[in-house]
């Protein structure tokens, strides 16, 4: 069994920033990085809007740099997933997918949210090669090209509007004949002559070998199948916050995001949530990093107050576990 003062679950900008602050506070946090360290930025190419990189930085390079910086101050990493958390009493009990039991006085959840994918043939092969779930990240690469956005909510319309800065035309493909997005967003999209709507239509296949060349679509009313020759496809059908392990134990909103008070405090004492697992609005690397900092500073104060930080770098044997 592992005993730790602070465990951080998740390894995106929120998790690594929380770990950096906690490590510098000599809490020697243990970070569960999941099966793929680095989070959603590992799936992007150039990151141009993270402050401090005037020439931009590749998503994976940024995450590697954050990890190294965190490691320098004594954070420990484990490349496994947390599959269970028992928050009913402190210390909390966590179980990893390697069947390891971890006791922790405080936990920071930074498990992020996963963009939903359509699940159609060839989509996974072409992810990052014309198929994306983030226009803010990848839109720039579609200058003077035609692209499609799939979805009918605020995200889809926001992505479509953003993409008009680069693309020559944006097709919004929606499975129904009316949008779910807010009226003001719809009005903006309708007023933009670079955007057109393809109603009652689903994408049935993504076409291309090493880059996207088109979308096979089907009209759900007429049954007509079409090949739409676009070079980019942005799937904007929502995100799923990764809160499965907290189910029934922590307040979540009706979308499943952890409800936080005073920025990052969850409804359970000793548990904080930062980054996309509690943010369905901004969802940026820099906002996630900021909230990771807040979570670590709160956790440090909490641990100080609870007096668990005596002999900080020593194993916690002998304390009242
Ligand atoms: P959303 O509101 O849940 O919309 C998802 C859209 O994707 C819906 O139009 C849905 O179709 C469609 N969809 C879902 N699964 C699909 C599938 N398998 N195949 C094809 N289409 C599918 O998600 P969101 O747009 O990401 O927004 C999430 C929340 O964040 C909302 O509350 C939204 O208002 C908010 N948000 C706000 C802003 C803003 O204010 N600037 C920006 C982004 C998001 P149906 O309509 O048929 O269900």
PDB file of N, CA and C in Angstrom, residues 202-261:
ATOM      1  N   UNK A 202     -25.889  12.907 -41.615  1.00  0.00           N
ATOM      2  CA  UNK A 202     -24.812  12.362 -40.787  1.00  0.00           C
ATOM      3  C   UNK A 202     -23.613  12.020 -41.663  1.00  0.00           C
ATOM      4  N   UNK A 203     -22.471  12.007 -41.027  1.00  0.00           N
ATOM      5  CA  UNK A 203     -21.253  11.556 -41.715  1.00  0.00           C
ATOM      6  C   UNK A 203     -21.180  10.050 -41.524  1.00  0.00           C
ATOM      7  N   UNK A 204     -21.000   9.327 -42.624  1.00  0.00           N
ATOM      8  CA  UNK A 204     -20.955   7.865 -42.498  1.00  0.00           C
ATOM      9  C   UNK A 204     -19.534   7.320 -42.634  1.00  0.00           C
ATOM     10  N   UNK A 205     -18.638   8.114 -43.238  1.00  0.00           N
ATOM     11  CA  UNK A 205     -17.255   7.647 -43.401  1.00  0.00           C
ATOM     12  C   UNK A 205     -16.339   8.833 -43.687  1.00  0.00           C
ATOM     13  N   UNK A 206     -15.107   8.743 -43.218  1.00  0.00           N
ATOM     14  CA  UNK A 206     -14.114   9.772 -43.573  1.00  0.00           C
ATOM     15  C   UNK A 206     -13.202   9.165 -44.640  1.00  0.00           C
ATOM     16  N   UNK A 207     -12.973   9.926 -45.686  1.00  0.00           N
ATOM     17  CA  UNK A 207     -12.266   9.375 -46.845  1.00  0.00           C
ATOM     18  C   UNK A 207     -10.863   9.976 -46.938  1.00  0.00           C
ATOM     19  N   UNK A 208      -9.875   9.130 -47.197  1.00  0.00           N
ATOM     20  CA  UNK A 208      -8.495   9.596 -47.347  1.00  0.00           C
ATOM     21  C   UNK A 208      -7.541   8.558 -46.781  1.00  0.00           C
ATOM     22  N   UNK A 209      -6.301   8.548 -47.299  1.00  0.00           N
ATOM     23  CA  UNK A 209      -5.322   7.587 -46.791  1.00  0.00           C
ATOM     24  C   UNK A 209      -4.492   8.199 -45.676  1.00  0.00           C
ATOM     25  N   UNK A 210      -3.593   9.162 -46.061  1.00  0.00           N
ATOM     26  CA  UNK A 210      -2.814   9.773 -44.987  1.00  0.00           C
ATOM     27  C   UNK A 210      -3.270  11.186 -44.668  1.00  0.00           C
ATOM     28  N   UNK A 211      -4.262  11.707 -45.425  1.00  0.00           N
ATOM     29  CA  UNK A 211      -4.931  12.948 -45.003  1.00  0.00           C
ATOM     30  C   UNK A 211      -6.356  12.960 -45.547  1.00  0.00           C
ATOM     31  N   UNK A 212      -7.186  13.738 -44.859  1.00  0.00           N
ATOM     32  CA  UNK A 212      -8.603  13.746 -45.222  1.00  0.00           C
ATOM     33  C   UNK A 212      -8.815  14.329 -46.615  1.00  0.00           C
ATOM     34  N   UNK A 213      -9.641  13.606 -47.396  1.00  0.00           N
ATOM     35  CA  UNK A 213      -9.957  14.120 -48.732  1.00  0.00           C
ATOM     36  C   UNK A 213     -11.441  14.391 -48.908  1.00  0.00           C
ATOM     37  N   UNK A 214     -12.234  13.842 -48.003  1.00  0.00           N
ATOM     38  CA  UNK A 214     -13.673  14.099 -48.122  1.00  0.00           C
ATOM     39  C   UNK A 214     -14.470  13.333 -47.088  1.00  0.00           C
ATOM     40  N   UNK A 215     -15.767  13.669 -47.040  1.00  0.00           N
ATOM     41  CA  UNK A 215     -16.663  12.993 -46.100  1.00  0.00           C
ATOM     42  C   UNK A 215     -17.800  12.341 -46.877  1.00  0.00           C
ATOM     43  N   UNK A 216     -18.054  11.099 -46.542  1.00  0.00           N
ATOM     44  CA  UNK A 216     -19.243  10.462 -47.108  1.00  0.00           C
ATOM     45  C   UNK A 216     -20.402  10.753 -46.152  1.00  0.00           C
ATOM     46  N   UNK A 217     -21.451  11.331 -46.693  1.00  0.00           N
ATOM     47  CA  UNK A 217     -22.570  11.724 -45.827  1.00  0.00           C
ATOM     48  C   UNK A 217     -23.861  11.082 -46.309  1.00  0.00           C
ATOM     49  N   UNK A 218     -24.835  11.053 -45.389  1.00  0.00           N
ATOM     50  CA  UNK A 218     -26.139  10.488 -45.761  1.00  0.00           C
ATOM     51  C   UNK A 218     -27.237  11.406 -45.247  1.00  0.00           C
ATOM     52  N   UNK A 219     -28.160  11.774 -46.156  1.00  0.00           N
ATOM     53  CA  UNK A 219     -29.315  12.566 -45.739  1.00  0.00           C
ATOM     54  C   UNK A 219     -30.333  11.621 -45.106  1.00  0.00           C
ATOM     55  N   UNK A 220     -30.692  11.906 -43.856  1.00  0.00           N
ATOM     56  CA  UNK A 220     -31.538  10.981 -43.098  1.00  0.00           C
ATOM     57  C   UNK A 220     -32.999  11.036 -43.550  1.00  0.00           C
ATOM     58  N   UNK A 221     -33.387  12.072 -44.313  1.00  0.00           N
ATOM     59  CA  UNK A 221     -34.769  12.171 -44.783  1.00  0.00           C
ATOM     60  C   UNK A 221     -34.904  11.498 -46.151  1.00  0.00           C
ATOM     61  N   UNK A 222     -33.980  11.851 -47.068  1.00  0.00           N
ATOM     62  CA  UNK A 222     -34.099  11.322 -48.438  1.00  0.00           C
ATOM     63  C   UNK A 222     -33.290  10.036 -48.644  1.00  0.00           C
ATOM     64  N   UNK A 223     -32.352   9.782 -47.753  1.00  0.00           N
ATOM     65  CA  UNK A 223     -31.487   8.605 -47.893  1.00  0.00           C
ATOM     66  C   UNK A 223     -30.339   8.826 -48.872  1.00  0.00           C
ATOM     67  N   UNK A 224     -30.278  10.027 -49.469  1.00  0.00           N
ATOM     68  CA  UNK A 224     -29.256  10.295 -50.490  1.00  0.00           C
ATOM     69  C   UNK A 224     -27.842  10.320 -49.891  1.00  0.00           C
ATOM     70  N   UNK A 225     -26.921   9.655 -50.564  1.00  0.00           N
ATOM     71  CA  UNK A 225     -25.535   9.643 -50.093  1.00  0.00           C
ATOM     72  C   UNK A 225     -24.700  10.572 -50.968  1.00  0.00           C
ATOM     73  N   UNK A 226     -23.779  11.290 -50.330  1.00  0.00           N
ATOM     74  CA  UNK A 226     -22.983  12.296 -51.052  1.00  0.00           C
ATOM     75  C   UNK A 226     -21.536  12.209 -50.598  1.00  0.00           C
ATOM     76  N   UNK A 227     -20.606  12.544 -51.493  1.00  0.00           N
ATOM     77  CA  UNK A 227     -19.200  12.681 -51.093  1.00  0.00           C
ATOM     78  C   UNK A 227     -18.888  14.175 -51.078  1.00  0.00           C
ATOM     79  N   UNK A 228     -18.624  14.694 -49.891  1.00  0.00           N
ATOM     80  CA  UNK A 228     -18.335  16.129 -49.748  1.00  0.00           C
ATOM     81  C   UNK A 228     -16.814  16.295 -49.715  1.00  0.00           C
ATOM     82  N   UNK A 229     -16.222  16.951 -50.738  1.00  0.00           N
ATOM     83  CA  UNK A 229     -14.759  17.015 -50.803  1.00  0.00           C
ATOM     84  C   UNK A 229     -14.182  18.137 -49.929  1.00  0.00           C
ATOM     85  N   UNK A 230     -13.999  17.848 -48.647  1.00  0.00           N
ATOM     86  CA  UNK A 230     -13.392  18.846 -47.739  1.00  0.00           C
ATOM     87  C   UNK A 230     -12.034  18.328 -47.262  1.00  0.00           C
ATOM     88  N   UNK A 231     -11.167  19.278 -46.904  1.00  0.00           N
ATOM     89  CA  UNK A 231      -9.818  18.887 -46.436  1.00  0.00           C
ATOM     90  C   UNK A 231      -9.726  18.873 -44.909  1.00  0.00           C
ATOM     91  N   UNK A 232     -10.769  19.435 -44.271  1.00  0.00           N
ATOM     92  CA  UNK A 232     -10.776  19.434 -42.806  1.00  0.00           C
ATOM     93  C   UNK A 232     -12.134  19.047 -42.281  1.00  0.00           C
ATOM     94  N   UNK A 233     -12.155  18.334 -41.165  1.00  0.00           N
ATOM     95  CA  UNK A 233     -13.427  18.013 -40.521  1.00  0.00           C
ATOM     96  C   UNK A 233     -13.265  18.201 -39.012  1.00  0.00           C
ATOM     97  N   UNK A 234     -14.084  19.074 -38.447  1.00  0.00           N
ATOM     98  CA  UNK A 234     -14.030  19.335 -37.007  1.00  0.00           C
ATOM     99  C   UNK A 234     -15.257  18.720 -36.359  1.00  0.00           C
ATOM    100  N   UNK A 235     -15.006  17.747 -35.527  1.00  0.00           N
ATOM    101  CA  UNK A 235     -16.103  17.051 -34.843  1.00  0.00           C
ATOM    102  C   UNK A 235     -16.388  17.817 -33.556  1.00  0.00           C
ATOM    103  N   UNK A 236     -17.599  18.387 -33.456  1.00  0.00           N
ATOM    104  CA  UNK A 236     -17.936  19.228 -32.292  1.00  0.00           C
ATOM    105  C   UNK A 236     -19.278  18.763 -31.737  1.00  0.00           C
ATOM    106  N   UNK A 237     -19.270  17.554 -31.232  1.00  0.00           N
ATOM    107  CA  UNK A 237     -20.537  16.972 -30.755  1.00  0.00           C
ATOM    108  C   UNK A 237     -20.540  16.837 -29.237  1.00  0.00           C
ATOM    109  N   UNK A 238     -19.714  17.622 -28.578  1.00  0.00           N
ATOM    110  CA  UNK A 238     -19.709  17.646 -27.119  1.00  0.00           C
ATOM    111  C   UNK A 238     -18.498  16.955 -26.513  1.00  0.00           C
ATOM    112  N   UNK A 239     -18.345  17.153 -25.211  1.00  0.00           N
ATOM    113  CA  UNK A 239     -17.252  16.539 -24.446  1.00  0.00           C
ATOM    114  C   UNK A 239     -17.848  15.719 -23.319  1.00  0.00           C
ATOM    115  N   UNK A 240     -17.108  14.733 -22.885  1.00  0.00           N
ATOM    116  CA  UNK A 240     -17.523  13.956 -21.722  1.00  0.00           C
ATOM    117  C   UNK A 240     -16.474  14.154 -20.635  1.00  0.00           C
ATOM    118  N   UNK A 241     -16.857  14.768 -19.499  1.00  0.00           N
ATOM    119  CA  UNK A 241     -15.868  14.923 -18.418  1.00  0.00           C
ATOM    120  C   UNK A 241     -15.530  13.551 -17.833  1.00  0.00           C
ATOM    121  N   UNK A 242     -14.272  13.389 -17.509  1.00  0.00           N
ATOM    122  CA  UNK A 242     -13.828  12.084 -17.011  1.00  0.00           C
ATOM    123  C   UNK A 242     -14.024  12.002 -15.495  1.00  0.00           C
ATOM    124  N   UNK A 243     -15.293  11.788 -15.116  1.00  0.00           N
ATOM    125  CA  UNK A 243     -15.652  11.792 -13.693  1.00  0.00           C
ATOM    126  C   UNK A 243     -16.232  10.455 -13.238  1.00  0.00           C
ATOM    127  N   UNK A 244     -16.044   9.451 -14.061  1.00  0.00           N
ATOM    128  CA  UNK A 244     -16.636   8.131 -13.770  1.00  0.00           C
ATOM    129  C   UNK A 244     -16.305   7.639 -12.357  1.00  0.00           C
ATOM    130  N   UNK A 245     -15.021   7.781 -11.963  1.00  0.00           N
ATOM    131  CA  UNK A 245     -14.609   7.229 -10.657  1.00  0.00           C
ATOM    132  C   UNK A 245     -15.205   7.996  -9.465  1.00  0.00           C
ATOM    133  N   UNK A 246     -15.748   9.180  -9.738  1.00  0.00           N
ATOM    134  CA  UNK A 246     -16.303   9.986  -8.632  1.00  0.00           C
ATOM    135  C   UNK A 246     -17.813   9.796  -8.498  1.00  0.00           C
ATOM    136  N   UNK A 247     -18.369   9.022  -9.390  1.00  0.00           N
ATOM    137  CA  UNK A 247     -19.831   8.887  -9.492  1.00  0.00           C
ATOM    138  C   UNK A 247     -20.498   8.659  -8.127  1.00  0.00           C
ATOM    139  N   UNK A 248     -21.490   9.470  -7.829  1.00  0.00           N
ATOM    140  CA  UNK A 248     -22.267   9.299  -6.599  1.00  0.00           C
ATOM    141  C   UNK A 248     -21.585   9.816  -5.344  1.00  0.00           C
ATOM    142  N   UNK A 249     -20.350  10.329  -5.479  1.00  0.00           N
ATOM    143  CA  UNK A 249     -19.615  10.738  -4.282  1.00  0.00           C
ATOM    144  C   UNK A 249     -19.385  12.246  -4.191  1.00  0.00           C
ATOM    145  N   UNK A 250     -19.436  12.910  -5.336  1.00  0.00           N
ATOM    146  CA  UNK A 250     -19.114  14.335  -5.422  1.00  0.00           C
ATOM    147  C   UNK A 250     -20.215  15.003  -6.236  1.00  0.00           C
ATOM    148  N   UNK A 251     -20.537  16.259  -5.917  1.00  0.00           N
ATOM    149  CA  UNK A 251     -21.542  16.972  -6.714  1.00  0.00           C
ATOM    150  C   UNK A 251     -21.018  17.200  -8.129  1.00  0.00           C
ATOM    151  N   UNK A 252     -21.836  16.806  -9.109  1.00  0.00           N
ATOM    152  CA  UNK A 252     -21.507  17.113 -10.510  1.00  0.00           C
ATOM    153  C   UNK A 252     -22.724  17.817 -11.109  1.00  0.00           C
ATOM    154  N   UNK A 253     -22.517  18.594 -12.180  1.00  0.00           N
ATOM    155  CA  UNK A 253     -23.668  19.271 -12.794  1.00  0.00           C
ATOM    156  C   UNK A 253     -24.365  18.305 -13.753  1.00  0.00           C
ATOM    157  N   UNK A 254     -25.389  18.791 -14.446  1.00  0.00           N
ATOM    158  CA  UNK A 254     -26.154  17.838 -15.266  1.00  0.00           C
ATOM    159  C   UNK A 254     -25.401  17.387 -16.515  1.00  0.00           C
ATOM    160  N   UNK A 255     -24.223  17.973 -16.780  1.00  0.00           N
ATOM    161  CA  UNK A 255     -23.377  17.458 -17.873  1.00  0.00           C
ATOM    162  C   UNK A 255     -22.324  16.490 -17.333  1.00  0.00           C
ATOM    163  N   UNK A 256     -22.244  16.364 -15.992  1.00  0.00           N
ATOM    164  CA  UNK A 256     -21.267  15.446 -15.399  1.00  0.00           C
ATOM    165  C   UNK A 256     -19.977  16.127 -14.944  1.00  0.00           C
ATOM    166  N   UNK A 257     -19.876  17.457 -15.116  1.00  0.00           N
ATOM    167  CA  UNK A 257     -18.661  18.171 -14.676  1.00  0.00           C
ATOM    168  C   UNK A 257     -18.697  18.354 -13.157  1.00  0.00           C
ATOM    169  N   UNK A 258     -17.543  18.253 -12.509  1.00  0.00           N
ATOM    170  CA  UNK A 258     -17.484  18.448 -11.063  1.00  0.00           C
ATOM    171  C   UNK A 258     -17.871  19.897 -10.752  1.00  0.00           C
ATOM    172  N   UNK A 259     -18.782  20.049  -9.815  1.00  0.00           N
ATOM    173  CA  UNK A 259     -19.182  21.394  -9.379  1.00  0.00           C
ATOM    174  C   UNK A 259     -18.129  21.877  -8.394  1.00  0.00           C
ATOM    175  N   UNK A 260     -17.584  23.060  -8.658  1.00  0.00           N
ATOM    176  CA  UNK A 260     -16.549  23.579  -7.764  1.00  0.00           C
ATOM    177  C   UNK A 260     -16.995  24.883  -7.124  1.00  0.00           C
ATOM    178  N   UNK A 261     -16.529  25.090  -5.908  1.00  0.00           N
ATOM    179  CA  UNK A 261     -16.845  26.291  -5.149  1.00  0.00           C
ATOM    180  C   UNK A 261     -15.523  27.011  -4.918  1.00  0.00           C
TER     181      UNK A 261
END
